[in-house]
Amino acid sequence: MILFFALAVTITACRKPYDPPAISAPGTYLVVEGVINSGADSTIIKLNHTVKLSASTSINPELDAIVRVEGDDNSSRPLAAAGKGIYVFPGLNLDVNHKYRLKIKTADNKEYASDFVPVINSPAIDSVTYKVKSDGIDINLNTHSPNNLRYYRWEYNETWVHQSDFESNYKSNGDTVLQRDRVNNGIYVCWRNNASSTITLGSSAKLAQDVISDFPITFISRHDDRLRHRYSILVRQYALTKDAYSFWQNLKKNTEQLGSIFDAQPSQINGNIHSLTGANEPVIGYISAGNYATKRIYIDESTLPPWLDPLGDGCVAKPLLYRFFDKDGQGPFNQVDQYINFYKATGELQIPIDAIKPPGSPIIGYTGAPPSCVDCTLTGSNKKPDFWQSN
């Protein structure tokens, strides 16, 4: 036992930190994100640079670049800078009979260009459905193409109603308590949003027909707040070339499927964007051209089994009473002071919910709860989205 302990100490003491060259390399690589939208919707291109793992920031946008969409018909359309490394053109309306590429010139006069790619418009999404399981719901997609496109990528945006545990009828401005305008200044009902963060790919290349059936888009646990009231998901579908599909598949393996020796091993990610000023300079990204298809569905809590209620969060309303009588023991303490002095005395930040008013008596205080239990705007917006449909 003593020998084993001594050996363990020796091994631990001999460990030396190892910083791989890729971590400490002085240069950065350009990262290009986006799709050349061939229709009336906006083309949005994001330009960033990689950062070291030890860096204090995770975002390093490429500012003041000149970005253009060029066609093999010698056409050229400049994108406008929208800040934070984002470049936009409102509607290219491209000719599907030509090929297009992205051309970039950075502020330090480095030039990059993607390969010319064909315009591939996505077929319509046939349906987005959901299936109830014992532990939540699966959201699935169905699509097909008579043109045998075969390769697809999907993204989605989620929106759902988030209600606070308690509806506040009062508010405080620091020295008094006022009636809350719940119509224009309500903090009970909000909408929250989330975007897909994984790479979702599908292919019918091994099938006789180009049909995608019940393809899994995402899963939501039965305890998730998203299923508590009303939920909506908007799915975007992109059709890909085989080369584009291979790029995204390789990127997915390198970023999401590493963790054990049985997972796919890291490999070089070869995109279709190249440096024109440095032949050996890596560039990360793949540019495709085409329209995407969308489909939105809504799911109401009333259509789901009762076991889908989320887990409790421990919110409890309590009286916010500093004391019932003034310091001389005469009469009820002022109800406004009850709330203000409760905070001063306890240091507990509480939002007033309802008045405490015994029968036949004036208001003597308020019930309240922590902001996280009352104010939904801490994690969402109380402005209903323009697209939102009520059930």
Coordinates of N, CA, C and O in Angstrom, one line a residue, residues 79-203:
L79 N -22.6 43.4 -50.6 CA -23.4 43.3 -49.4 C -23.0 44.5 -48.4 O -21.9 44.9 -48.4
A80 N -24.0 44.9 -47.7 CA -23.8 46.1 -46.8 C -23.4 45.6 -45.4 O -24.0 44.6 -44.9
A81 N -22.5 46.3 -44.8 CA -22.1 46.0 -43.4 C -23.2 46.3 -42.5 O -23.7 47.5 -42.5
A82 N -23.5 45.4 -41.6 CA -24.6 45.6 -40.6 C -24.1 45.6 -39.2 O -24.8 45.6 -38.2
G83 N -22.7 45.6 -39.0 CA -22.1 45.6 -37.7 C -21.8 44.2 -37.2 O -22.5 43.2 -37.6
K84 N -20.9 44.1 -36.3 CA -20.5 42.8 -35.6 C -20.1 41.7 -36.6 O -20.4 40.6 -36.4
G85 N -19.5 42.1 -37.7 CA -19.1 41.1 -38.7 C -20.2 40.5 -39.6 O -20.0 39.5 -40.2
I86 N -21.4 41.2 -39.6 CA -22.5 40.8 -40.4 C -22.7 41.6 -41.6 O -22.6 42.8 -41.6
Y87 N -22.9 40.9 -42.8 CA -23.0 41.6 -44.1 C -24.3 41.1 -44.8 O -24.6 39.9 -44.8
V88 N -25.1 42.1 -45.3 CA -26.4 41.8 -45.7 C -26.7 42.3 -47.1 O -26.3 43.4 -47.5
F89 N -27.5 41.5 -47.9 CA -28.1 42.0 -49.1 C -29.6 41.7 -49.0 O -30.0 40.5 -48.8
P90 N -30.6 42.6 -49.2 CA -32.0 42.4 -48.9 C -32.7 41.4 -49.8 O -33.6 40.7 -49.4
G91 N -32.3 41.2 -51.1 CA -32.9 40.3 -52.0 C -32.2 40.1 -53.3 O -32.3 41.0 -54.1
L92 N -31.5 39.0 -53.5 CA -30.6 38.9 -54.7 C -31.4 38.5 -55.9 O -31.1 39.0 -57.0
N93 N -32.4 37.7 -55.8 CA -33.3 37.3 -56.9 C -32.4 36.8 -58.1 O -32.4 37.3 -59.2
L94 N -31.6 35.7 -57.8 CA -30.6 35.2 -58.7 C -31.2 34.4 -59.8 O -32.3 33.8 -59.7
D95 N -30.5 34.4 -60.9 CA -30.9 33.5 -62.1 C -30.4 32.1 -61.8 O -29.2 31.8 -61.6
V96 N -31.3 31.1 -61.7 CA -31.0 29.8 -61.3 C -30.2 29.1 -62.4 O -29.7 28.0 -62.1
N97 N -30.0 29.6 -63.5 CA -29.3 29.0 -64.6 C -27.8 29.3 -64.5 O -27.0 28.9 -65.4
H98 N -27.4 30.1 -63.5 CA -26.0 30.5 -63.4 C -25.5 30.0 -62.0 O -26.2 29.7 -61.1
K99 N -24.1 30.1 -61.9 CA -23.5 29.7 -60.6 C -23.0 31.0 -60.0 O -22.7 32.0 -60.7
Y100 N -22.8 30.9 -58.7 CA -22.4 32.1 -57.9 C -21.4 31.8 -56.8 O -21.2 30.6 -56.4
R101 N -20.6 32.8 -56.4 CA -19.7 32.6 -55.4 C -19.6 33.9 -54.5 O -20.2 34.9 -54.8
L102 N -19.0 33.7 -53.3 CA -18.8 34.8 -52.4 C -17.3 35.3 -52.6 O -16.4 34.5 -52.6
K103 N -17.2 36.7 -52.6 CA -15.8 37.3 -52.7 C -15.7 38.2 -51.5 O -16.6 39.0 -51.2
I104 N -14.5 38.1 -50.8 CA -14.3 38.9 -49.6 C -13.0 39.6 -49.7 O -12.0 39.0 -50.1
K105 N -12.9 40.8 -49.3 CA -11.7 41.6 -49.1 C -11.7 42.2 -47.7 O -12.6 43.0 -47.4
T106 N -10.8 41.8 -46.9 CA -10.8 42.2 -45.5 C -10.2 43.6 -45.4 O -9.6 44.1 -46.3
A107 N -10.3 44.2 -44.2 CA -9.7 45.5 -44.0 C -8.2 45.6 -44.1 O -7.6 46.6 -44.4
D108 N -7.5 44.4 -43.9 CA -6.1 44.4 -44.1 C -5.7 43.9 -45.5 O -4.6 43.4 -45.7
N109 N -6.6 44.0 -46.4 CA -6.4 43.7 -47.9 C -6.1 42.2 -48.2 O -5.6 41.9 -49.2
K110 N -6.6 41.4 -47.3 CA -6.5 39.9 -47.7 C -7.8 39.6 -48.5 O -8.9 40.1 -48.2
E111 N -7.6 38.8 -49.5 CA -8.8 38.4 -50.3 C -9.1 36.9 -50.2 O -8.2 36.1 -50.2
Y112 N -10.4 36.6 -50.3 CA -10.9 35.3 -50.2 C -12.0 35.1 -51.2 O -12.7 36.1 -51.5
A113 N -12.2 33.9 -51.7 CA -13.3 33.6 -52.6 C -13.8 32.2 -52.4 O -12.9 31.3 -52.2
S114 N -15.1 32.0 -52.6 CA -15.6 30.6 -52.5 C -15.6 30.1 -54.0 O -15.4 30.8 -54.9
D115 N -15.8 28.8 -54.1 CA -16.0 28.2 -55.5 C -17.3 28.7 -56.0 O -18.2 29.0 -55.2
F116 N -17.5 28.7 -57.3 CA -18.8 28.9 -57.9 C -19.7 27.7 -57.6 O -19.2 26.6 -57.8
V117 N -20.9 28.0 -57.1 CA -21.8 26.9 -56.7 C -23.1 27.0 -57.5 O -23.5 28.2 -57.8
P118 N -23.8 26.0 -57.8 CA -25.1 26.1 -58.4 C -26.2 26.5 -57.5 O -26.0 26.4 -56.2
V119 N -27.2 27.1 -58.0 CA -28.4 27.4 -57.2 C -29.3 26.2 -57.0 O -29.8 25.6 -58.0
I120 N -29.4 25.8 -55.8 CA -30.3 24.6 -55.4 C -31.4 25.1 -54.5 O -31.1 25.3 -53.3
N121 N -32.6 25.2 -55.0 CA -33.7 25.6 -54.1 C -34.3 24.4 -53.4 O -34.5 23.3 -54.0
S122 N -34.6 24.6 -52.2 CA -35.2 23.5 -51.3 C -36.6 23.2 -51.8 O -37.4 24.1 -52.1
P123 N -37.0 21.9 -51.8 CA -38.4 21.6 -51.9 C -39.2 22.0 -50.7 O -38.6 22.3 -49.7
A124 N -40.5 22.0 -50.8 CA -41.3 22.4 -49.7 C -41.2 21.3 -48.6 O -41.0 20.1 -48.9
I125 N -41.4 21.7 -47.4 CA -41.5 20.8 -46.2 C -42.9 20.3 -46.2 O -43.9 21.1 -46.2
D126 N -43.1 19.0 -46.3 CA -44.5 18.4 -46.4 C -45.2 18.6 -45.0 O -46.3 19.1 -45.0
S127 N -44.5 18.3 -43.9 CA -45.1 18.5 -42.6 C -44.1 18.5 -41.5 O -43.0 17.9 -41.7
V128 N -44.4 19.1 -40.4 CA -43.6 19.0 -39.2 C -44.6 18.4 -38.2 O -45.7 19.0 -38.0
T129 N -44.3 17.3 -37.5 CA -45.2 16.7 -36.6 C -44.6 16.4 -35.3 O -43.4 16.6 -35.1
Y130 N -45.4 16.0 -34.3 CA -44.8 15.6 -33.0 C -45.4 14.3 -32.5 O -46.6 14.0 -32.9
K131 N -44.6 13.6 -31.8 CA -45.1 12.3 -31.3 C -44.8 12.3 -29.8 O -43.7 12.5 -29.3
V132 N -45.9 11.9 -29.0 CA -45.8 11.9 -27.6 C -45.1 10.6 -27.2 O -45.5 9.5 -27.6
K133 N -44.1 10.7 -26.3 CA -43.4 9.5 -25.7 C -43.6 9.5 -24.2 O -44.2 10.5 -23.7
S134 N -43.1 8.5 -23.6 CA -43.2 8.4 -22.1 C -42.5 9.6 -21.4 O -42.9 9.9 -20.3
D135 N -41.4 10.1 -22.0 CA -40.6 11.1 -21.3 C -40.6 12.4 -22.0 O -39.8 13.3 -21.6
G136 N -41.5 12.6 -23.0 CA -41.5 13.9 -23.6 C -42.1 13.8 -25.0 O -42.9 12.9 -25.3
I137 N -41.7 14.7 -25.9 CA -42.2 14.6 -27.3 C -41.0 14.7 -28.3 O -40.0 15.4 -28.1
D138 N -41.1 13.9 -29.4 CA -40.3 14.0 -30.5 C -40.9 14.9 -31.6 O -42.1 14.8 -31.8
I139 N -40.1 15.9 -32.1 CA -40.6 16.7 -33.2 C -39.9 16.2 -34.5 O -38.7 16.1 -34.6
N140 N -40.7 15.8 -35.5 CA -40.2 15.1 -36.7 C -40.6 15.9 -37.9 O -41.5 16.8 -37.9
L141 N -39.9 15.6 -39.0 CA -40.2 16.3 -40.3 C -40.4 15.3 -41.4 O -39.7 14.3 -41.5
N142 N -41.2 15.7 -42.4 CA -41.4 14.9 -43.6 C -41.2 15.8 -44.8 O -41.7 17.0 -44.9
T143 N -40.5 15.3 -45.8 CA -40.3 16.1 -47.0 C -40.0 15.1 -48.2 O -39.7 14.0 -47.9
H144 N -40.1 15.6 -49.4 CA -39.7 14.8 -50.6 C -39.4 15.8 -51.7 O -39.7 16.9 -51.7
S145 N -38.6 15.2 -52.7 CA -38.3 16.0 -53.9 C -38.4 15.2 -55.1 O -37.8 14.1 -55.2
P146 N -39.2 15.7 -56.1 CA -39.2 15.0 -57.4 C -37.9 15.2 -58.2 O -37.7 14.5 -59.2
N147 N -37.0 16.1 -57.8 CA -35.8 16.4 -58.5 C -34.6 15.6 -58.0 O -33.5 15.9 -58.4
N148 N -34.9 14.7 -57.0 CA -33.8 13.9 -56.5 C -32.6 14.7 -56.0 O -31.5 14.5 -56.3
L149 N -32.9 15.6 -55.1 CA -31.9 16.4 -54.5 C -31.1 15.7 -53.4 O -29.9 15.9 -53.3
R150 N -31.7 14.8 -52.7 CA -31.1 13.8 -51.8 C -30.4 14.3 -50.5 O -30.4 13.6 -49.5
Y151 N -29.9 15.5 -50.5 CA -29.1 15.9 -49.3 C -29.7 17.2 -48.7 O -30.0 18.1 -49.4
Y152 N -29.9 17.2 -47.3 CA -30.6 18.2 -46.7 C -29.9 18.6 -45.4 O -29.2 17.8 -44.7
R153 N -30.2 19.9 -45.0 CA -29.8 20.4 -43.7 C -30.9 21.2 -43.1 O -31.6 21.8 -43.8
W154 N -31.1 21.1 -41.8 CA -32.2 21.8 -41.1 C -31.7 22.6 -39.9 O -30.8 22.3 -39.2
E155 N -32.4 23.8 -39.8 CA -32.2 24.6 -38.6 C -33.6 24.9 -38.1 O -34.6 24.7 -38.8
Y156 N -33.7 25.4 -36.8 CA -35.0 25.8 -36.3 C -34.9 26.9 -35.3 O -33.8 27.1 -34.7
N157 N -36.0 27.6 -35.1 CA -36.2 28.6 -34.0 C -37.4 28.2 -33.2 O -38.5 27.9 -33.8
E158 N -37.2 28.2 -31.9 CA -38.4 27.9 -31.0 C -38.9 29.1 -30.3 O -38.1 30.0 -30.0
T159 N -40.2 29.2 -30.1 CA -40.8 30.3 -29.3 C -41.8 29.7 -28.5 O -42.6 28.8 -28.9
W160 N -41.9 30.1 -27.2 CA -42.9 29.6 -26.3 C -43.4 30.6 -25.3 O -42.7 31.5 -25.0
V161 N -44.6 30.4 -24.8 CA -45.1 31.2 -23.8 C -44.5 30.9 -22.4 O -44.5 29.7 -22.1
H162 N -44.0 31.8 -21.7 CA -43.5 31.6 -20.4 C -44.3 32.5 -19.4 O -44.3 33.7 -19.6
Q163 N -45.0 31.9 -18.5 CA -45.7 32.6 -17.5 C -45.0 32.5 -16.1 O -44.5 31.5 -15.7
S164 N -45.0 33.6 -15.4 CA -44.5 33.6 -14.0 C -45.3 32.8 -13.1 O -46.5 32.5 -13.4
D165 N -44.8 32.4 -12.0 CA -45.6 31.6 -11.0 C -46.7 32.5 -10.4 O -47.7 31.9 -10.0
F166 N -46.5 33.8 -10.3 CA -47.4 34.7 -9.7 C -47.7 35.9 -10.6 O -46.7 36.4 -11.2
E167 N -48.9 36.4 -10.6 CA -49.2 37.6 -11.3 C -49.2 38.8 -10.4 O -50.0 38.8 -9.4
S168 N -48.3 39.7 -10.6 CA -48.2 40.9 -9.7 C -49.2 42.0 -10.1 O -49.3 42.4 -11.2
N169 N -50.0 42.4 -9.1 CA -50.9 43.5 -9.2 C -50.4 44.8 -8.8 O -51.0 45.8 -8.9
Y170 N -49.2 44.8 -8.2 CA -48.6 46.0 -7.6 C -47.1 46.1 -8.0 O -46.5 45.2 -8.4
K171 N -46.6 47.3 -7.9 CA -45.2 47.6 -8.1 C -44.7 48.7 -7.1 O -45.5 49.4 -6.6
S172 N -43.4 48.7 -7.0 CA -42.9 49.8 -6.1 C -41.8 50.6 -6.9 O -41.1 50.0 -7.7
N173 N -41.8 51.9 -6.6 CA -40.8 52.7 -7.2 C -39.7 53.1 -6.2 O -38.9 54.0 -6.4
G174 N -39.7 52.4 -5.1 CA -38.6 52.5 -4.1 C -39.1 53.2 -2.8 O -38.5 53.0 -1.8
D175 N -40.1 54.1 -2.9 CA -40.6 54.7 -1.7 C -42.1 54.7 -1.6 O -42.7 55.2 -0.6
T176 N -42.8 54.0 -2.5 CA -44.2 53.8 -2.4 C -44.6 52.6 -3.2 O -43.8 52.1 -4.0
V177 N -45.9 52.2 -3.0 CA -46.4 51.0 -3.7 C -47.5 51.5 -4.6 O -48.4 52.2 -4.1
L178 N -47.5 51.1 -5.9 CA -48.5 51.6 -6.8 C -49.2 50.4 -7.5 O -48.7 49.3 -7.5
Q179 N -50.4 50.7 -8.0 CA -51.2 49.7 -8.8 C -50.4 49.4 -10.1 O -50.0 50.4 -10.7
R180 N -50.3 48.2 -10.5 CA -49.5 47.9 -11.7 C -50.5 47.9 -12.9 O -51.6 47.4 -12.8
D181 N -50.0 48.5 -14.0 CA -50.8 48.4 -15.3 C -50.5 47.1 -15.9 O -49.4 47.0 -16.6
R182 N -51.3 46.1 -15.7 CA -51.0 44.8 -16.2 C -51.1 44.7 -17.7 O -50.6 43.7 -18.3
V183 N -51.9 45.6 -18.4 CA -52.1 45.5 -19.8 C -50.8 46.0 -20.5 O -50.3 45.4 -21.5
N184 N -50.3 47.2 -20.1 CA -49.1 47.8 -20.8 C -47.8 47.5 -20.1 O -46.8 47.8 -20.7
N185 N -47.9 47.1 -18.9 CA -46.6 46.9 -18.2 C -46.7 45.6 -17.4 O -46.2 45.5 -16.3
G186 N -47.3 44.6 -18.0 CA -47.4 43.3 -17.4 C -46.1 42.5 -17.4 O -45.3 42.6 -18.3
I187 N -45.9 41.8 -16.3 CA -44.7 40.9 -16.2 C -45.1 39.5 -15.9 O -44.2 38.7 -15.4
Y188 N -46.3 39.1 -16.3 CA -46.8 37.8 -16.0 C -46.7 36.8 -17.2 O -46.3 35.7 -17.1
V189 N -46.9 37.4 -18.4 CA -46.9 36.5 -19.6 C -45.8 37.1 -20.6 O -45.8 38.2 -20.9
C190 N -44.9 36.2 -20.9 CA -43.8 36.6 -21.8 C -43.6 35.5 -22.9 O -44.2 34.4 -22.8
W191 N -42.7 35.8 -23.9 CA -42.4 34.9 -24.9 C -40.9 34.7 -24.9 O -40.1 35.7 -24.8
R192 N -40.4 33.4 -24.9 CA -39.0 33.1 -24.9 C -38.6 32.5 -26.2 O -39.5 31.9 -26.9
N193 N -37.3 32.6 -26.6 CA -36.9 32.1 -27.9 C -35.6 31.3 -27.7 O -34.8 31.5 -26.8
N194 N -35.4 30.4 -28.7 CA -34.2 29.5 -28.7 C -33.9 29.1 -30.1 O -34.9 28.9 -30.9
A195 N -32.7 29.0 -30.5 CA -32.3 28.6 -31.8 C -31.5 27.3 -31.8 O -30.9 27.0 -30.7
S196 N -31.6 26.5 -32.8 CA -30.9 25.2 -32.8 C -29.4 25.5 -32.7 O -28.9 26.4 -33.3
S197 N -28.8 24.6 -32.0 CA -27.3 24.8 -31.8 C -26.5 23.6 -32.3 O -25.3 23.5 -32.0
T198 N -27.2 22.6 -32.9 CA -26.5 21.4 -33.4 C -26.7 21.4 -34.9 O -27.6 22.0 -35.5
I199 N -25.9 20.6 -35.6 CA -26.0 20.5 -37.0 C -26.9 19.3 -37.3 O -26.6 18.1 -36.9
T200 N -28.0 19.5 -38.0 CA -28.9 18.4 -38.3 C -29.0 18.2 -39.8 O -29.3 19.0 -40.6
L201 N -28.6 17.0 -40.2 CA -28.4 16.6 -41.6 C -29.2 15.3 -41.9 O -29.4 14.5 -41.0
G202 N -29.7 15.2 -43.1 CA -30.4 14.0 -43.5 C -30.2 13.8 -45.0 O -29.9 14.7 -45.8
S203 N -30.2 12.5 -45.4 CA -30.0 12.1 -46.8 C -30.9 11.0 -47.2 O -31.1 10.0 -46.4

